[in-house]
XYZ file of C-alpha atoms in Angstrom:
787
model
C 7.164 63.349 5.174
C 6.095 61.231 2.217
C 2.338 61.462 2.594
C -0.619 61.685 4.972
C -3.048 58.809 5.418
C -5.960 58.923 4.916
C -5.709 61.404 2.071
C -8.753 63.364 3.196
C -11.694 63.660 5.555
C -15.194 65.055 5.960
C -15.538 68.469 7.510
C -17.246 68.543 10.875
C -15.719 65.190 11.846
C -12.683 63.849 13.697
C -10.133 61.865 11.708
C -7.173 59.780 12.862
C -4.207 60.774 10.694
C -0.988 58.888 10.092
C 2.046 60.838 8.889
C 4.543 58.661 7.046
C 8.119 59.735 6.346
C 11.357 59.587 8.338
C 12.424 60.548 11.878
C 8.939 61.574 13.035
C 9.128 59.990 16.498
C 9.582 63.334 18.292
C 6.643 65.085 16.570
C 5.086 67.824 18.692
C 2.898 69.859 16.330
C 1.104 69.767 12.986
C 1.398 73.046 11.073
C -1.534 73.858 8.774
C -1.403 76.586 6.143
C -5.132 77.299 6.521
C -7.557 77.489 9.408
C -10.177 74.842 10.044
C -8.225 72.175 11.950
C -7.684 71.314 15.611
C -4.940 68.738 16.246
C -4.593 66.669 19.399
C -3.069 63.422 20.664
C 0.062 63.711 18.526
C 1.951 60.490 19.178
C 4.941 58.535 17.965
C 4.488 55.016 16.678
C 6.198 52.759 19.268
C 7.177 50.285 16.555
C 8.261 52.667 13.792
C 10.215 55.917 14.224
C 9.221 56.986 10.718
C 5.538 57.293 11.596
C 3.509 59.528 13.874
C -0.219 59.878 14.388
C -2.624 62.636 15.372
C -6.327 63.173 15.829
C -7.636 66.108 13.798
C -10.983 67.770 14.254
C -12.085 69.316 10.967
C -14.319 72.279 11.725
C -17.763 72.445 10.070
C -16.786 75.633 8.223
C -13.397 74.356 6.998
C -12.779 75.169 3.349
C -13.465 72.340 0.950
C -10.599 71.085 -1.191
C -6.827 71.010 -0.824
C -4.969 71.853 2.389
C -1.306 71.725 3.359
C 0.312 70.202 6.464
C 3.834 69.992 7.886
C 4.980 68.050 10.929
C 7.096 69.928 13.441
C 9.305 67.799 15.647
C 11.692 68.651 18.454
C 14.533 68.302 15.954
C 13.135 69.769 12.734
C 10.189 70.233 10.414
C 9.059 67.984 7.582
C 8.332 68.656 3.928
C 4.804 69.866 3.338
C 2.166 67.536 1.932
C -1.499 67.871 1.054
C -4.772 66.752 2.652
C -8.247 67.034 1.132
C -11.463 68.061 2.870
C -14.846 66.959 1.560
C -18.476 67.505 2.508
C -19.880 63.967 2.363
C -19.706 60.950 4.660
C -16.972 58.589 3.545
C -17.204 54.934 2.605
C -14.319 52.655 1.705
C -14.140 50.820 -1.607
C -14.718 47.091 -1.243
C -13.613 44.382 -3.627
C -14.824 42.523 -5.588
C -16.259 45.404 -7.644
C -14.257 44.953 -10.826
C -17.157 43.760 -12.967
C -20.166 45.712 -14.172
C -22.375 42.900 -12.900
C -20.963 43.072 -9.343
C -20.730 46.791 -8.475
C -20.429 48.104 -4.941
C -23.707 49.745 -3.835
C -23.338 53.266 -2.418
C -25.671 56.133 -1.586
C -25.817 59.449 -3.360
C -23.914 62.219 -1.589
C -21.137 59.983 -0.363
C -17.364 60.004 -0.860
C -15.731 56.713 -1.802
C -12.088 56.243 -0.806
C -10.339 53.618 -2.881
C -7.278 52.485 -4.793
C -6.801 51.349 -8.394
C -4.433 48.439 -8.844
C -2.870 47.550 -12.184
C -5.625 46.979 -14.815
C -8.213 47.417 -12.053
C -11.695 48.791 -12.837
C -13.928 49.779 -9.905
C -17.745 49.950 -10.227
C -20.187 51.686 -7.886
C -23.964 51.710 -8.260
C -26.506 54.302 -7.083
C -30.253 54.531 -7.355
C -31.728 57.699 -8.872
C -35.087 59.092 -9.929
C -35.856 60.408 -13.372
C -34.699 64.003 -13.686
C -32.335 63.708 -10.728
C -28.784 64.922 -11.192
C -25.941 62.425 -10.746
C -22.512 64.012 -10.416
C -19.172 62.332 -9.841
C -15.828 64.073 -9.257
C -12.581 62.276 -8.521
C -9.452 63.384 -6.749
C -6.726 61.183 -8.191
C -3.525 62.833 -9.365
C -4.425 65.739 -7.068
C -3.809 63.464 -4.081
C -0.148 63.503 -5.195
C 0.835 59.976 -4.189
C 1.772 58.644 -7.636
C 1.229 59.154 -11.365
C -2.458 58.256 -11.541
C -4.578 59.617 -14.410
C -8.179 58.691 -13.562
C -10.978 58.028 -16.043
C -14.591 57.999 -14.860
C -17.911 57.273 -16.572
C -21.616 57.009 -15.723
C -23.486 54.067 -17.259
C -27.153 53.094 -17.216
C -28.558 49.645 -16.469
C -27.983 48.569 -20.081
C -24.327 49.506 -19.769
C -24.851 52.467 -22.078
C -22.283 55.191 -21.353
C -24.169 58.393 -20.561
C -21.058 60.504 -19.892
C -17.321 59.842 -19.612
C -14.313 62.039 -18.921
C -10.568 61.644 -18.768
C -8.882 65.039 -18.300
C -11.185 67.943 -17.469
C -9.489 71.353 -17.904
C -11.154 72.506 -14.694
C -9.405 69.701 -12.758
C -6.336 69.300 -15.000
C -5.598 65.564 -15.047
C -8.537 64.650 -12.826
C -12.110 64.173 -14.018
C -15.736 64.977 -13.252
C -18.985 63.949 -14.960
C -22.572 64.958 -14.413
C -25.805 63.694 -15.985
C -29.557 64.006 -15.503
C -31.072 60.577 -14.928
C -33.283 59.774 -17.981
C -35.384 57.304 -15.974
C -35.834 55.791 -12.549
C -33.258 53.088 -11.979
C -29.724 52.173 -11.134
C -26.681 53.975 -12.488
C -23.109 52.741 -12.354
C -20.049 54.948 -11.854
C -16.897 53.402 -13.343
C -13.394 54.320 -12.165
C -10.085 53.232 -13.708
C -6.734 54.527 -14.834
C -6.984 56.109 -18.294
C -4.426 53.642 -19.680
C -5.493 50.718 -17.454
C -2.469 51.199 -15.248
C -2.530 51.606 -11.493
C -0.613 50.458 -8.417
C -0.940 50.262 -4.675
C -0.421 54.034 -4.392
C -3.120 55.024 -6.935
C -5.482 56.310 -4.263
C -8.620 58.235 -5.083
C -11.523 60.062 -3.466
C -14.710 59.828 -5.524
C -17.492 62.286 -4.648
C -20.858 60.990 -5.895
C -23.924 63.142 -5.348
C -26.622 65.448 -6.633
C -24.472 68.578 -6.478
C -23.852 70.961 -9.421
C -20.491 70.498 -11.127
C -20.003 73.518 -13.417
C -16.904 73.607 -15.579
C -16.758 77.415 -15.803
C -17.782 80.589 -14.021
C -18.604 83.817 -15.881
C -17.174 86.362 -15.438
C -14.022 84.661 -14.214
C -13.032 87.621 -12.050
C -14.422 90.604 -10.201
C -13.717 93.782 -8.249
C -11.954 93.367 -4.916
C -14.340 93.866 -1.989
C -17.473 94.059 -4.157
C -20.572 91.905 -4.371
C -20.478 90.023 -7.661
C -23.147 88.071 -9.518
C -21.732 85.216 -11.544
C -23.128 82.547 -13.845
C -21.940 78.954 -13.580
C -21.815 77.022 -16.847
C -21.064 73.553 -18.146
C -22.116 69.959 -17.472
C -25.710 69.785 -16.163
C -25.646 73.365 -14.878
C -27.804 75.652 -16.994
C -26.827 79.235 -16.189
C -26.868 78.920 -12.417
C -26.640 82.501 -11.094
C -25.232 83.224 -7.640
C -24.008 86.325 -5.839
C -20.837 86.359 -3.774
C -19.132 88.872 -1.514
C -15.535 89.086 -2.788
C -12.611 89.572 -0.380
C -10.932 92.967 -0.252
C -7.377 91.570 -0.429
C -5.715 89.686 -3.305
C -5.670 85.894 -2.984
C -4.135 83.802 -5.751
C -5.985 80.679 -4.521
C -9.471 82.204 -4.334
C -12.308 80.032 -5.667
C -16.101 80.173 -5.952
C -18.152 77.099 -5.086
C -21.363 76.521 -7.008
C -24.342 75.349 -4.971
C -28.052 74.766 -5.408
C -30.759 72.529 -3.929
C -28.628 69.500 -4.853
C -25.684 70.620 -2.695
C -22.288 72.223 -3.220
C -19.593 71.334 -5.727
C -16.689 69.406 -4.095
C -14.131 71.853 -5.492
C -14.291 75.471 -6.568
C -13.905 77.389 -9.799
C -10.804 79.587 -9.955
C -11.762 83.258 -9.668
C -9.619 86.322 -10.345
C -9.653 89.199 -7.858
C -9.048 92.501 -9.682
C -8.714 96.159 -8.617
C -11.192 97.296 -11.316
C -14.638 96.379 -12.636
C -15.718 94.333 -15.670
C -16.727 95.029 -19.276
C -18.613 92.301 -21.139
C -18.836 91.219 -24.747
C -22.155 91.709 -26.536
C -22.899 89.269 -29.342
C -22.675 89.561 -32.262
C -19.129 90.938 -32.047
C -17.249 88.751 -34.508
C -16.023 91.573 -36.770
C -14.566 95.046 -36.398
C -17.768 96.979 -37.045
C -19.625 94.922 -34.443
C -16.919 95.122 -31.779
C -18.198 95.268 -28.198
C -17.508 98.601 -26.515
C -15.262 98.308 -23.480
C -13.795 100.800 -21.070
C -10.357 100.702 -19.476
C -9.260 99.921 -16.805
C -12.101 97.353 -16.693
C -11.304 93.728 -17.514
C -12.817 92.459 -20.799
C -14.889 89.287 -20.381
C -16.383 86.891 -22.925
C -16.970 83.324 -24.084
C -15.869 81.725 -27.356
C -19.153 79.852 -27.609
C -18.996 78.221 -31.043
C -16.396 76.766 -33.371
C -14.653 79.495 -35.349
C -16.008 82.240 -33.074
C -13.902 85.379 -32.717
C -14.669 88.235 -30.357
C -13.742 91.888 -30.945
C -13.563 94.664 -28.362
C -13.251 98.390 -29.067
C -11.649 100.713 -26.522
C -9.836 104.036 -26.154
C -6.044 104.074 -25.891
C -3.936 106.986 -24.688
C -0.737 108.203 -26.291
C 2.473 106.924 -24.656
C 0.543 104.729 -22.224
C 2.188 101.315 -21.802
C -0.110 98.474 -20.780
C 0.428 94.832 -19.966
C -2.316 93.061 -21.923
C -2.932 89.631 -20.447
C -5.528 86.973 -21.177
C -6.676 84.557 -18.479
C -8.236 81.410 -19.875
C -6.351 78.212 -19.115
C -5.236 79.730 -15.805
C -8.896 80.026 -14.781
C -9.299 76.397 -15.975
C -11.070 77.220 -19.244
C -10.577 74.870 -22.217
C -9.756 77.897 -24.378
C -6.281 78.228 -25.925
C -6.451 81.974 -26.589
C -4.842 84.011 -29.360
C -4.977 87.827 -29.010
C -4.380 90.477 -31.681
C -4.320 94.268 -31.158
C -5.344 96.595 -34.032
C -5.430 100.341 -34.656
C -8.458 102.249 -35.976
C -7.408 101.373 -39.534
C -7.670 97.674 -38.605
C -3.922 97.193 -38.962
C -2.372 94.616 -36.659
C -0.084 96.134 -34.014
C 0.753 93.245 -31.687
C -0.281 89.645 -31.108
C 0.489 86.617 -29.012
C -0.491 82.993 -28.524
C 1.341 81.239 -25.675
C 3.449 83.740 -23.701
C 1.811 82.561 -20.447
C 1.759 78.847 -21.180
C -1.381 78.362 -23.290
C -2.520 81.874 -22.306
C -1.629 85.057 -24.193
C 0.263 88.154 -23.079
C 2.075 91.128 -24.555
C 3.149 94.605 -23.511
C 2.286 97.526 -25.750
C 2.943 101.285 -25.796
C 0.153 103.136 -27.558
C 1.504 105.594 -30.161
C -1.478 107.970 -30.150
C -4.851 108.715 -28.594
C -7.673 106.988 -30.375
C -9.729 103.863 -30.933
C -8.115 100.444 -30.745
C -9.478 96.948 -31.278
C -8.618 93.682 -29.602
C -9.619 90.283 -30.951
C -9.556 86.904 -29.250
C -10.183 83.420 -30.571
C -9.153 79.825 -29.950
C -5.880 78.656 -31.470
C -7.617 75.627 -33.052
C -10.894 77.476 -33.775
C -12.739 75.483 -31.092
C -15.547 76.796 -28.941
C -18.094 75.864 -26.287
C -20.311 77.142 -23.496
C -17.433 76.986 -20.980
C -14.704 78.566 -23.177
C -14.563 81.532 -20.812
C -11.859 84.206 -20.863
C -11.008 87.562 -19.349
C -8.474 90.144 -20.551
C -6.847 92.411 -18.006
C -4.971 95.553 -19.085
C -2.932 97.314 -16.432
C -0.031 99.777 -16.429
C 3.385 98.249 -15.891
C 3.825 97.821 -12.142
C 6.666 96.673 -9.923
C 6.552 93.239 -8.318
C 8.792 91.329 -5.922
C 8.880 87.635 -5.040
C 11.206 85.990 -2.531
C 12.339 82.392 -2.466
C 15.089 79.971 -1.507
C 17.005 78.472 -4.452
C 16.669 74.708 -4.722
C 19.347 72.890 -2.754
C 18.461 69.552 -4.333
C 16.601 68.787 -7.545
C 12.829 68.322 -7.104
C 13.269 68.522 -3.331
C 12.080 70.707 -0.471
C 15.407 70.259 1.318
C 16.218 73.339 3.455
C 13.235 75.258 2.106
C 12.406 76.182 5.705
C 14.166 77.778 8.674
C 15.213 75.353 11.418
C 17.496 76.886 14.050
C 18.723 75.172 17.201
C 18.690 76.851 20.592
C 21.838 78.902 21.137
C 22.875 78.361 17.552
C 22.509 79.647 14.002
C 21.042 78.546 10.691
C 21.458 80.321 7.368
C 19.909 80.304 3.914
C 20.365 82.118 0.640
C 17.273 84.182 -0.114
C 16.531 84.875 -3.786
C 14.563 87.815 -5.123
C 12.738 88.103 -8.422
C 12.298 91.781 -9.254
C 9.665 92.749 -11.779
C 9.923 96.137 -13.500
C 12.142 97.785 -10.900
C 15.691 97.917 -9.591
C 17.344 98.803 -6.323
C 18.291 97.301 -2.997
C 15.972 94.955 -1.094
C 15.621 94.612 2.664
C 13.891 91.855 4.624
C 11.227 92.167 7.306
C 11.838 90.274 10.568
C 8.410 90.761 12.133
C 6.357 87.907 13.606
C 9.333 85.591 14.149
C 9.026 82.994 16.927
C 10.131 84.214 20.341
C 13.917 84.299 20.721
C 14.666 84.190 16.978
C 16.501 87.064 15.315
C 17.733 87.627 11.784
C 21.044 89.030 10.523
C 20.979 90.243 6.915
C 22.358 93.154 4.956
C 20.373 94.738 2.097
C 20.509 92.819 -1.160
C 22.581 94.828 -3.635
C 20.756 96.222 -6.648
C 22.825 94.120 -9.054
C 22.242 90.827 -7.202
C 19.354 88.370 -7.056
C 20.481 86.509 -3.913
C 21.559 87.433 -0.405
C 22.874 85.534 2.650
C 20.616 85.521 5.710
C 21.509 84.115 9.132
C 18.897 83.243 11.752
C 19.914 83.029 15.400
C 18.045 81.491 18.349
C 18.703 82.501 21.924
C 19.828 79.786 24.317
C 16.499 80.048 26.128
C 14.303 80.375 23.033
C 11.144 78.233 23.354
C 11.180 75.053 21.282
C 8.316 76.075 19.029
C 7.621 77.349 15.549
C 5.071 78.839 13.235
C 4.261 79.616 9.637
C 4.865 83.241 8.713
C 4.573 85.532 5.731
C 8.229 86.334 5.114
C 8.308 89.733 3.441
C 10.824 91.845 1.573
C 10.587 95.393 0.286
C 12.456 98.037 -1.627
C 15.098 99.685 0.562
C 13.505 103.044 -0.229
C 10.168 103.020 1.637
C 8.819 105.701 -0.695
C 8.833 103.135 -3.518
C 6.169 101.070 -1.683
C 7.278 97.840 -3.358
C 6.754 94.684 -1.318
C 6.755 90.952 -1.902
C 6.508 87.695 0.019
C 8.302 84.374 0.131
C 6.738 81.671 -2.045
C 7.619 78.031 -2.437
C 6.600 75.256 -4.811
C 6.571 71.559 -3.995
C 7.014 69.222 -6.955
C 4.492 66.598 -5.905
C 4.082 64.463 -9.049
C 6.439 64.271 -12.020
C 6.079 62.233 -15.211
C 8.127 61.194 -18.233
C 11.220 63.427 -18.490
C 10.514 64.878 -15.065
C 7.723 67.091 -16.380
C 5.810 68.578 -13.473
C 2.300 67.097 -13.383
C 1.052 68.305 -10.004
C 2.514 70.859 -7.634
C 1.537 72.894 -4.605
C 2.469 76.543 -4.149
C 2.519 78.185 -0.731
C 3.185 81.742 0.411
C 4.389 81.055 3.938
C 7.537 79.599 5.443
C 7.977 77.655 8.683
C 10.450 79.155 11.148
C 11.050 76.796 14.060
C 13.360 76.476 17.049
C 14.633 72.979 17.856
C 16.545 71.369 20.683
C 20.178 72.288 21.284
C 22.776 70.688 18.978
C 26.226 69.484 20.079
C 28.295 71.738 17.835
C 28.599 75.319 16.624
C 30.578 76.857 13.770
C 32.570 80.063 13.488
C 34.546 81.656 10.692
C 37.861 83.100 11.824
C 37.410 86.486 10.208
C 40.241 87.077 7.703
C 42.523 90.015 8.397
C 43.630 90.264 4.782
C 41.502 90.555 1.639
C 40.850 88.110 -1.147
C 42.173 89.734 -4.312
C 41.142 89.413 -7.909
C 42.942 86.457 -9.459
C 43.713 85.435 -5.904
C 43.002 82.641 -3.463
C 42.396 82.324 0.240
C 42.200 79.618 2.878
C 39.220 80.585 5.058
C 39.583 79.112 8.506
C 36.460 77.541 10.049
C 36.388 76.366 13.659
C 33.896 73.956 15.207
C 33.155 74.002 18.914
C 32.050 70.535 19.978
C 30.292 69.398 23.112
C 32.019 66.697 25.064
C 31.367 63.290 23.541
C 30.464 64.569 20.046
C 33.147 63.842 17.458
C 31.198 63.169 14.248
C 32.550 64.546 10.931
C 31.060 67.921 9.968
C 30.553 68.614 6.269
C 30.775 72.284 5.304
C 29.306 74.172 2.358
C 29.821 77.733 1.148
C 26.322 78.534 -0.228
C 26.593 82.271 -0.919
C 29.374 83.255 -3.287
C 29.893 86.907 -4.166
C 30.085 87.619 -7.909
C 33.323 86.223 -9.308
C 34.154 84.145 -6.210
C 34.494 80.375 -6.415
C 34.766 77.745 -3.715
C 35.069 74.011 -3.247
C 31.679 72.273 -3.283
C 32.305 71.113 0.283
C 35.025 70.341 2.788
C 34.907 68.183 5.904
C 36.096 68.709 9.439
C 37.243 65.149 10.128
C 36.012 63.040 12.987
C 37.408 64.316 16.252
C 38.988 67.458 14.746
C 37.867 71.048 15.285
C 38.979 73.130 12.329
C 39.506 73.149 8.606
C 40.520 75.580 5.875
C 37.936 76.302 3.180
C 39.617 77.211 -0.168
C 38.222 80.275 -1.938
C 39.292 81.989 -5.150
C 38.367 85.113 -7.064
C 38.514 85.675 -10.812
C 39.723 88.796 -12.618
C 36.219 90.348 -12.599
C 35.232 89.635 -9.005
C 33.182 92.508 -7.618
C 35.301 94.552 -5.233
C 33.575 95.390 -1.948
C 33.199 94.141 1.598
C 30.825 91.172 1.464
C 29.177 89.085 4.169
C 29.419 85.292 3.864
C 28.713 82.183 5.914
C 29.482 78.484 5.969
C 26.787 75.892 6.534
C 27.639 72.644 8.263
C 25.828 69.339 8.609
C 26.497 66.380 10.868
C 24.765 63.220 11.991
C 22.924 63.964 15.228
C 20.322 61.215 15.099
C 19.822 62.302 11.498
C 21.278 65.164 9.471
C 21.312 68.410 11.460
C 22.351 71.808 10.115
C 24.237 74.683 11.711
C 25.709 77.841 10.209
C 28.506 80.179 11.132
C 28.054 83.845 11.792
C 27.723 86.271 8.882
C 31.416 87.107 8.499
C 33.113 89.835 6.429
C 35.034 88.965 3.280
C 36.734 91.835 1.459
C 37.407 91.548 -2.272
C 40.074 93.947 -3.573
C 42.059 94.468 -6.717
C 45.315 92.560 -7.077
C 48.384 94.292 -5.623
C 50.748 94.088 -8.551
C 50.782 93.358 -12.280
C 53.787 91.692 -13.878
C 54.657 91.791 -17.549
C 56.884 88.792 -18.333
C 59.099 88.726 -21.416
C 59.212 85.578 -23.509
C 62.550 83.883 -23.818
C 64.317 80.868 -25.341
C 67.166 78.666 -24.209
C 69.070 75.587 -25.351
C 68.857 72.407 -23.325
C 71.390 72.399 -20.508
C 71.913 76.162 -20.508
C 70.645 79.098 -18.485
C 68.483 82.067 -19.398
C 66.629 84.946 -17.801
C 62.985 85.922 -17.682
C 62.578 89.630 -17.193
C 59.518 90.939 -15.277
C 58.374 94.517 -15.458
C 56.537 95.494 -12.281
C 53.426 97.697 -12.199
C 52.423 98.466 -8.621
C 48.615 98.785 -8.336
C 48.153 98.638 -4.592
C 51.305 99.522 -2.621
C 52.070 97.433 0.456
C 54.556 97.522 3.305
C 57.473 95.159 3.682
C 58.863 92.504 1.373
C 56.793 90.097 -0.711
C 57.666 87.008 -2.702
C 57.057 85.963 -6.291
C 57.108 82.361 -7.496
C 57.405 81.387 -11.149
C 54.832 78.625 -11.592
C 54.295 76.229 -14.473
C 57.917 75.477 -15.358
C 58.402 72.275 -17.368
C 60.189 69.276 -15.799
C 63.887 69.650 -14.998
C 63.745 73.430 -15.275
C 64.373 75.402 -12.090
C 64.497 78.908 -10.777
C 64.457 80.606 -7.408
C 61.730 82.731 -5.827
C 62.286 86.480 -5.873
C 61.673 88.957 -3.090
C 60.393 92.418 -3.964
C 58.769 95.460 -2.415
C 56.653 98.422 -3.457
C 59.752 100.178 -4.877
C 60.611 97.358 -7.310
C 60.405 98.186 -11.025
C 62.044 95.188 -12.693
C 62.719 91.628 -11.578
C 64.757 88.837 -13.166
C 64.221 85.077 -12.831
C 67.434 83.076 -13.418
C 66.210 79.941 -15.186
C 68.326 76.768 -15.370
C 67.628 73.914 -17.736
C 68.887 70.344 -17.879
C 70.223 68.573 -21.012
C 67.081 66.440 -20.823
C 64.589 69.261 -20.222
C 61.684 68.797 -22.684
C 62.122 70.832 -25.836
C 59.304 72.880 -27.285
C 57.206 75.919 -26.468
C 55.991 75.960 -22.875
C 53.190 78.497 -22.561
C 51.842 77.835 -19.051
C 54.263 79.968 -17.044
C 52.795 82.539 -14.647
C 53.666 84.229 -11.381
C 52.198 83.658 -7.933
C 52.537 86.660 -5.658
C 52.577 86.207 -1.864
C 52.231 89.393 0.168
C 52.326 89.313 3.994
C 49.586 91.407 5.573
C 48.331 91.576 9.154
C 49.955 88.273 9.986
C 48.374 86.520 6.984
C 49.409 86.017 3.388
C 47.593 87.470 0.393
C 48.031 85.234 -2.630
C 47.220 86.133 -6.210
C 48.470 85.308 -9.670
C 49.584 87.651 -12.382
C 51.423 87.674 -15.681
C 52.095 84.881 -18.133
C 54.813 84.052 -20.588
C 56.335 81.438 -22.847
C 59.622 79.574 -22.443
C 61.014 77.915 -25.559
C 63.569 75.128 -25.041
C 65.648 74.168 -28.088
C 68.083 71.393 -28.847
C 71.697 72.645 -29.110
C 72.750 73.666 -32.647
C 74.795 71.033 -34.535
C 78.474 71.868 -35.520
C 79.093 73.614 -38.872
C 79.558 71.299 -41.899
C 83.210 70.741 -43.216
C 84.573 73.142 -40.677
C 88.468 72.795 -40.603
C 90.064 72.250 -37.220
C 91.070 75.387 -35.464
C 94.887 76.033 -35.343
C 96.600 75.845 -32.015
C 96.635 79.188 -30.388
C 100.022 80.579 -29.390
C 100.767 80.739 -25.733
C 100.580 84.273 -24.609
C 101.374 85.857 -21.378
C 98.453 85.850 -19.059
C 97.145 89.284 -18.475
C 95.297 90.553 -15.498
C 91.532 90.338 -16.024
C 89.881 93.560 -16.980
C 86.689 94.727 -15.375
C 84.071 94.856 -18.111
C 80.523 96.063 -18.147
C 77.891 93.252 -17.953
C 76.588 92.123 -21.327
C 73.585 93.953 -22.612
C 70.287 92.083 -22.127
C 68.749 91.335 -25.464
C 65.093 91.855 -26.219
C 63.113 88.923 -27.572
C 63.297 90.443 -31.072
C 67.098 90.851 -30.803
C 67.402 87.250 -29.619
C 65.436 86.014 -32.633
C 67.654 88.050 -35.026
C 70.810 86.692 -33.395
C 69.528 83.108 -33.650
C 68.730 83.613 -37.331
C 72.248 84.969 -37.936
C 73.834 81.964 -36.194
C 71.781 79.534 -38.277
C 72.845 81.344 -41.432
C 76.500 81.165 -40.440
C 76.257 77.468 -39.561
C 74.606 76.598 -42.855
C 71.366 75.406 -41.205
C 67.846 76.694 -41.705
């Protein structure tokens, strides 16, 4: 799915949605990550298989702001994309409105849906009374259709700019402005791209009304489950105080919406949910002796209200207590770029940080003694303002766990969901990010769709990924749902849990910098129609050894009439194991061998692996094999090969000393690999009793001279009807030109004819060591008068 059109709708209304992407003609369901939507009349477009439509009823109590949808079809599930819910009736932009003199009239408390073309400037005019608030907030880059950086302004009848904004920290690259009308009259809202760009995909939703649009909320966090009074600040809001009931469970997306007699803000202010209460700064507190008293474990809250302002807090630290000291400013959409410094009671600096959390500050500190400590905070550029809000949270080091699926394609959501066909399997590699703990991790298979089961072994303590296979029964209903996919420490007493999270890269700029993204904490698991092929690994009967290789046999079972090529991948590779990036079962064939290899440090144990296959079944469809065993063992034998030298056209020997590491039954074979051209030898058979082996090496008069260092041995050991292959040993073969004859050597006299004697049986010549060979060669050169 590329995007949803329209990009938003008013709550309490019905909207006709068009989903635009690829292969959406068999759509059966729209999955929403939040409540507040009822979908009906999901239909394919009869003229375009890449489009489907649906009618959505947005409930009156649906949350304002960003929502996330995915389309489930009979054959898969789409990427997830966003949809925005507003509170006002919607009106479409109408051209011509590009000139100040010809604006489009609209009413207050309406949402304008429009598009900015290249160098386009849109004008909208409202009528307001003196003292009436006029607020305008735009959703531009947040709609995630293109790189669109909106600029908005409010102008009076004389074209005087009352307020303008490009990038508001609260809204990142989007903007909001708010003014109090100085007189009765008409006021124009101007919309354009900040650099006068734009294109046919630069859509926007402009909310114009009398609502409050605060840029900050203070404090920016509160106690879970408590009632909390907060003060909204910024723009035309002057210390608007409201009380909210906070949820009793953590929620990273929780927001507070400011409201008064003029209405509700179109989007919320980010709000931290914390397991402890708050401590507040008391001005003046801009030096040590005036530091505001604070109590741990409360969060410290304050505002850097003026340029050059610095806030100090004084608190009690305990000996040997280690705390994570973390400032939340930019992450709660404050303009503040915080710098924190920790001091002891002698005002000596102990620790500091500027940007460990992006623009926000963080450090971990172990207190050396009981006593008073001070913490200061200021802006990196000594700025300040009424909305420069911050909060500092200090908590003991705690364990955390987050699950994910490693990216299969750059900037893509490809296979970031579970799609398993009836009577078949699908597999993924699950990643785990452990924070402040170690140990095995197990996955929770609760709440899966009916007929879906999971096969997974615990993730080893030294690994960050694990293979997981999902299976669907042949009669599993073709349905799906979004679930919280959880993992936990294998020891239940540790009480460490985490959930799957995913991030969609929605808008990227320049060198692929991420401009707008959407994080979710659920994963779709869906069952689709039956596919015409399955995959199975023929489980190897022999191990893969260190420094060894294996041909893993994979068999496809095809339905009659299906003969498409099937491309295989080997996504999970145990430590030290390598594999080809992919192999293909050719059209009409049913099996292939997948080459694997293991290096000298491959981790030795019995692993579980799978292959993943894709084929064209009206589009790319994916199937996995079972989770099959793969044993990694040590190599069976080590060989120590002596170096040797030989003249062109002569023979030599390479002596191998055998060290048996893993005895085996029967005879095995060793090949000498890497010989230079026109040099030959024969393979050698050996068994577990062998101690020394000799390769008889023959050279040719034209064999290349020089030092040949790439010789090694390949060992082939029969086992359980298969062959274990690994390499071992290395050596050097030096090939020399024959020595020239001695200078001025007189001809040898004819030897007298003597009576032939019967040959005597002599002992075989002694094999020379490499050192003895070198000495003998030096002696011959000396005798021949050569160097």
